[in-house]
Coordinates of C-alpha atoms in Angstrom, one line a residue:
M290 CA 44.1 110.5 76.3
N291 CA 42.8 109.7 79.8
E292 CA 45.1 106.6 79.9
I293 CA 48.1 108.8 79.1
L294 CA 47.3 111.3 81.8
A295 CA 46.8 108.5 84.3
Q296 CA 50.2 107.2 83.3
I297 CA 51.8 110.6 83.9
L298 CA 50.0 112.0 86.9
T299 CA 51.2 109.6 89.5
V300 CA 53.5 109.8 92.6
G301 CA 55.8 107.4 90.7
T302 CA 56.3 110.1 88.1
L303 CA 57.5 112.5 90.8
A304 CA 60.0 109.9 92.0
V305 CA 61.2 109.4 88.5
I306 CA 61.6 113.2 88.0
L307 CA 63.7 113.3 91.2
A308 CA 66.0 110.5 89.9
K309 CA 66.3 112.2 86.5
T310 CA 67.1 115.5 88.0
T311 CA 70.0 114.2 90.1
P312 CA 72.7 113.9 87.4
I313 CA 71.6 117.2 85.8
L314 CA 71.8 118.9 89.2
L315 CA 75.2 117.5 90.2
A316 CA 76.7 118.6 86.9
A317 CA 74.9 121.9 87.0
I318 CA 76.4 122.8 90.4
G319 CA 79.8 121.9 89.0
G320 CA 79.2 123.9 85.9
G321 CA 77.8 126.8 88.0
L322 CA 81.0 127.0 90.0
S323 CA 83.1 127.6 86.9
Q324 CA 80.4 129.8 85.3
V325 CA 80.5 132.1 88.4
G326 CA 84.2 132.4 87.7
N327 CA 83.5 133.4 84.1
I328 CA 84.3 130.0 82.6
L329 CA 81.5 128.5 80.4
N330 CA 82.6 124.9 80.5
I331 CA 80.8 123.1 77.6
G332 CA 82.9 120.1 78.3
L333 CA 80.4 118.9 80.9
E334 CA 79.1 116.2 78.5
G335 CA 82.6 114.6 78.3
L336 CA 83.1 114.9 82.1
M337 CA 79.9 113.1 82.7
L338 CA 80.6 110.4 80.1
I339 CA 84.0 109.5 81.5
G340 CA 82.5 109.3 85.0
A341 CA 79.8 107.0 83.8
F342 CA 82.3 104.6 82.1
M343 CA 84.7 104.5 85.1
G344 CA 81.9 104.0 87.5
I345 CA 80.7 100.9 85.8
A346 CA 84.2 99.6 84.8
V347 CA 85.6 99.9 88.3
G348 CA 82.4 99.2 90.2
A349 CA 81.9 95.9 88.4
I350 CA 85.2 94.5 89.6
T351 CA 85.1 96.0 93.1
N352 CA 81.8 97.4 94.5
P353 CA 79.5 100.3 93.5
F354 CA 80.8 102.7 96.1
I355 CA 84.4 102.3 94.9
G356 CA 83.0 102.7 91.4
V357 CA 81.5 106.1 92.4
L358 CA 84.9 107.2 93.7
A359 CA 86.5 106.1 90.4
A360 CA 83.9 108.1 88.5
L361 CA 84.7 111.1 90.6
G362 CA 88.5 110.6 90.1
A363 CA 88.0 110.2 86.3
G364 CA 86.1 113.5 86.2
V365 CA 88.8 115.2 88.1
L366 CA 91.6 113.9 85.8
L367 CA 89.7 115.0 82.7
A368 CA 89.0 118.4 84.3
L369 CA 92.7 118.7 85.0
V370 CA 93.4 118.3 81.3
Y371 CA 90.8 121.1 80.7
A372 CA 92.4 123.3 83.3
I373 CA 95.9 122.9 82.0
A374 CA 94.8 123.6 78.4
S375 CA 92.7 126.6 79.3
L376 CA 94.6 128.2 82.2
V377 CA 98.2 127.2 81.6
F378 CA 98.3 127.3 77.8
K379 CA 95.6 129.9 77.5
A380 CA 93.5 128.0 75.0
D381 CA 90.0 129.2 74.3
Y382 CA 87.5 127.8 76.8
I383 CA 84.9 126.8 74.2
V384 CA 87.5 125.0 72.0
V385 CA 88.9 123.1 75.0
G386 CA 85.4 122.2 76.0
I387 CA 84.7 120.7 72.6
G388 CA 88.0 118.9 72.7
T389 CA 87.1 117.5 76.2
N390 CA 83.9 116.1 74.8
L391 CA 85.6 114.5 71.8
L392 CA 88.4 113.1 74.0
A393 CA 85.9 111.5 76.4
I394 CA 83.9 109.9 73.5
G395 CA 87.1 108.6 72.0
I396 CA 88.5 107.3 75.3
T397 CA 85.3 105.5 76.3
V398 CA 84.9 103.8 72.9
L399 CA 88.6 102.8 72.9
L400 CA 88.4 101.3 76.4
L401 CA 85.2 99.5 75.5
S402 CA 86.9 97.9 72.6
V403 CA 90.2 97.1 74.4
L404 CA 88.6 95.8 77.7
Y405 CA 85.4 94.2 76.5
G406 CA 85.8 93.7 72.7
N407 CA 82.7 95.7 72.0
A408 CA 82.8 99.4 71.1
G409 CA 79.1 99.9 71.9
V410 CA 78.2 98.5 75.3
T411 CA 79.7 96.7 78.3
P412 CA 79.0 93.0 78.4
G413 CA 76.0 91.7 80.3
D414 CA 78.2 90.3 83.2
V415 CA 79.8 93.8 83.7
K416 CA 77.3 95.5 85.9
S417 CA 77.4 97.8 88.9
V418 CA 74.2 99.2 90.4
L419 CA 74.1 101.5 93.4
P420 CA 72.0 100.2 96.3
R421 CA 68.8 102.2 97.1
I422 CA 68.2 103.7 100.5
D423 CA 65.0 102.5 102.2
L424 CA 63.7 105.2 104.5
G425 CA 61.7 102.8 106.6
P426 CA 58.6 104.2 108.2
V427 CA 59.2 107.6 106.5
G428 CA 58.7 105.8 103.2
D429 CA 55.2 104.9 104.2
I430 CA 54.1 108.6 104.5
P431 CA 51.5 109.2 101.8
V432 CA 52.8 111.1 98.7
I433 CA 56.0 112.3 100.3
G434 CA 57.3 108.8 101.2
P435 CA 57.1 107.2 97.8
I436 CA 58.7 110.3 96.2
F437 CA 61.8 110.2 98.3
N438 CA 62.1 106.5 99.2
N439 CA 64.4 104.0 97.5
H440 CA 66.8 106.4 95.8
T441 CA 70.5 106.1 95.6
I442 CA 72.8 108.0 98.0
L443 CA 73.8 110.3 95.1
V444 CA 70.2 111.7 95.0
W445 CA 70.6 112.8 98.6
V446 CA 74.1 114.1 97.9
A447 CA 72.8 116.3 95.1
L448 CA 70.0 117.8 97.2
L449 CA 72.5 118.4 100.1
L450 CA 74.9 120.1 97.7
V451 CA 72.4 122.9 96.9
P452 CA 72.7 124.6 100.3
V453 CA 76.4 123.7 100.4
Y454 CA 76.8 125.4 97.1
W455 CA 75.0 128.5 98.4
F456 CA 77.2 128.6 101.5
V457 CA 80.4 128.3 99.5
L458 CA 79.4 131.1 97.2
Y459 CA 78.1 133.6 99.7
R460 CA 79.6 132.7 103.0
T461 CA 83.2 131.7 102.3
R462 CA 86.4 133.6 101.3
Y463 CA 86.7 131.4 98.3
G464 CA 83.2 132.2 97.2
V465 CA 83.8 135.9 97.5
H466 CA 87.0 135.6 95.4
L467 CA 85.3 133.4 92.8
R468 CA 82.5 136.0 92.3
A469 CA 85.0 138.8 92.2
V470 CA 87.0 137.0 89.5
G471 CA 83.8 136.4 87.5
E472 CA 82.6 140.0 87.7
D473 CA 85.9 141.8 87.0
E474 CA 89.0 139.7 86.6
P475 CA 91.5 142.7 86.3
A476 CA 90.1 144.3 89.4
A477 CA 90.3 141.0 91.3
T478 CA 93.9 140.6 90.2
A479 CA 94.7 144.2 91.4
A480 CA 93.1 143.3 94.7
G481 CA 95.6 140.5 95.2
I482 CA 93.2 137.6 94.4
R483 CA 95.0 134.6 92.9
V484 CA 92.9 134.3 89.8
F485 CA 94.6 131.2 88.5
Q486 CA 94.1 129.3 91.7
V487 CA 90.4 130.4 92.0
K488 CA 89.6 129.3 88.5
F489 CA 91.6 126.1 88.8
I490 CA 89.7 125.0 91.9
S491 CA 86.4 125.7 90.2
I492 CA 87.3 123.6 87.2
I493 CA 88.5 120.7 89.3
A494 CA 85.3 120.8 91.4
S495 CA 83.3 120.9 88.3
G496 CA 85.0 117.7 87.1
A497 CA 84.4 115.9 90.4
L498 CA 80.7 116.7 90.4
C499 CA 80.3 115.8 86.7
G500 CA 82.0 112.5 87.5
L501 CA 79.4 111.9 90.2
A502 CA 76.6 112.9 87.8
G503 CA 77.9 110.3 85.3
A504 CA 78.0 107.6 88.1
Q505 CA 74.3 108.4 88.9
L506 CA 73.4 108.2 85.3
A507 CA 75.0 104.8 84.7
M508 CA 74.7 103.2 88.1
A509 CA 71.3 104.3 89.4
S510 CA 69.2 101.6 87.6
V511 CA 70.8 100.2 84.4
G512 CA 74.1 99.3 85.9
S513 CA 75.9 99.2 82.5
F514 CA 77.6 101.6 80.1
T515 CA 76.6 102.4 76.5
A516 CA 78.8 104.5 74.2
G517 CA 77.5 108.1 74.2
M518 CA 75.0 107.3 77.0
T519 CA 74.9 110.9 78.2
S520 CA 72.9 111.6 75.0
G521 CA 73.4 115.4 75.1
R522 CA 72.6 115.8 78.8
G523 CA 75.8 117.7 79.3
F524 CA 74.5 120.3 76.9
I525 CA 71.2 120.4 78.7
V526 CA 73.3 121.1 81.8
V527 CA 75.1 123.9 80.0
A528 CA 71.7 125.5 79.2
A529 CA 70.7 125.1 82.9
V530 CA 73.9 126.8 84.0
I531 CA 73.4 129.7 81.5
F532 CA 69.8 130.2 82.4
A533 CA 70.4 130.1 86.2
A534 CA 73.6 132.2 85.9
G535 CA 75.3 130.0 88.5
R536 CA 72.9 130.9 91.3
P537 CA 72.1 128.0 93.7
V538 CA 68.3 128.2 94.0
P539 CA 67.6 129.0 90.3
T540 CA 70.0 126.2 89.4
L541 CA 67.8 123.7 91.5
V542 CA 64.6 125.0 89.9
V543 CA 65.9 124.9 86.3
C544 CA 67.3 121.4 86.9
L545 CA 63.9 120.2 88.3
I546 CA 62.3 121.6 85.1
F547 CA 64.7 119.7 82.9
G548 CA 64.4 116.6 85.1
A549 CA 60.6 116.8 84.8
A550 CA 60.9 117.0 81.0
D551 CA 63.2 113.9 81.0
G552 CA 60.9 112.0 83.3
L553 CA 57.8 113.0 81.5
A554 CA 59.4 111.8 78.2
D555 CA 59.8 108.4 79.8
R556 CA 56.3 108.3 81.0
L557 CA 54.9 109.5 77.7
A558 CA 56.7 106.7 76.0
L559 CA 55.2 104.2 78.4
G560 CA 51.8 105.8 77.8
G561 CA 51.9 105.0 74.1
V562 CA 53.1 108.3 72.8
N563 CA 55.6 108.1 69.9
S564 CA 58.9 107.5 71.6
S565 CA 60.9 109.8 69.3
L566 CA 58.4 112.7 70.0
A567 CA 58.5 112.0 73.8
L568 CA 62.4 112.0 73.8
L569 CA 62.3 115.4 72.0
T570 CA 60.7 117.1 75.0
P571 CA 63.8 117.8 77.1
Y572 CA 65.6 119.3 74.1
V573 CA 62.7 121.5 73.1
I574 CA 62.7 122.9 76.7
T575 CA 66.5 123.4 76.5
I576 CA 66.2 125.5 73.3
A577 CA 63.4 127.5 74.9
A578 CA 65.5 128.1 78.0
L579 CA 68.5 129.3 75.9
I580 CA 66.2 131.7 74.0
V581 CA 64.9 133.1 77.3
A582 CA 68.4 133.4 78.7
A583 CA 69.6 135.2 75.6
L584 CA 66.7 137.7 75.7
R585 CA 67.4 138.3 79.4
V586 CA 71.1 139.0 78.7
R587 CA 70.2 141.3 75.8
S588 CA 67.8 143.2 78.1
A589 CA 70.4 143.5 80.8
I590 CA 72.9 144.9 78.3
K591 CA 70.5 147.4 77.0
A592 CA 69.5 148.6 80.5
R593 CA 73.2 148.9 81.4
T594 CA 73.8 150.9 78.3
R595 CA 70.9 153.3 79.0
R596 CA 72.2 153.8 82.5
G597 CA 75.7 154.6 81.2
L598 CA 74.3 157.1 78.7
A599 CA 72.2 158.7 81.3
Q600 CA 75.2 159.2 83.6
L601 CA 77.2 160.7 80.7
S602 CA 74.5 163.1 79.8
S603 CA 74.1 164.3 83.4

């Protein structure tokens, strides 16, 4: 038991948690944007998956940074399909999200087979790993240095995007319009807000950020792509988005919790704990978060109903 605790309670674990949080946070900010506009995008898994594949495929024949741009572009293209289906053809958001996930799974397996002759994984010579940033003397600071040193640039992008996300939501014209659309779409339309444009931008931004999340997932350390390598992380992100209700700071906190669960699962496996049991940890926390979120929504609905009845009786 003491050996397991020693394996877990280290500065290295905190560094792993930060790395594990990054793809979840990037995708959650994207999903939060669409959620604020009243679009629950459950296609985040597929958007991350296509980004992961394109990041490796393009990065391996060019360089990792072009691979990241390719991952972003792939996320945008798939998000464009989602936007057209849901906004232009008025298909149900949930159904389109499921279709997006299935489409991404199918495309990646097909491309693996066509390009590499293996439907499961990219060959050993097809690799693309993002370089890590050495903070120099800052990295030598006790505790803080080892946590933040030697991470990819996408880790810093994710952390920077939290205040940017807050600023966009609460200090820009677009953020005001997005929140208005999410709170009351007919009223927003009556006020002259271009609802289609607002929602379209949020979906495309969601795709771009999920593409970056996929790039971080595939290119941070492994540098290769495996079919279905997102392993349900997109659904964990959906849980984080629902729980945080699209708010920037709660989104960061919830993603850190999920990242901690994922990181601890790795450390528990290294510490000799049954690997299947360890890998179950993030999903148990996801279910718990969804239950809490559901109870919170039910409580808010009841409170709103009581206030409405009180106003009617008075």
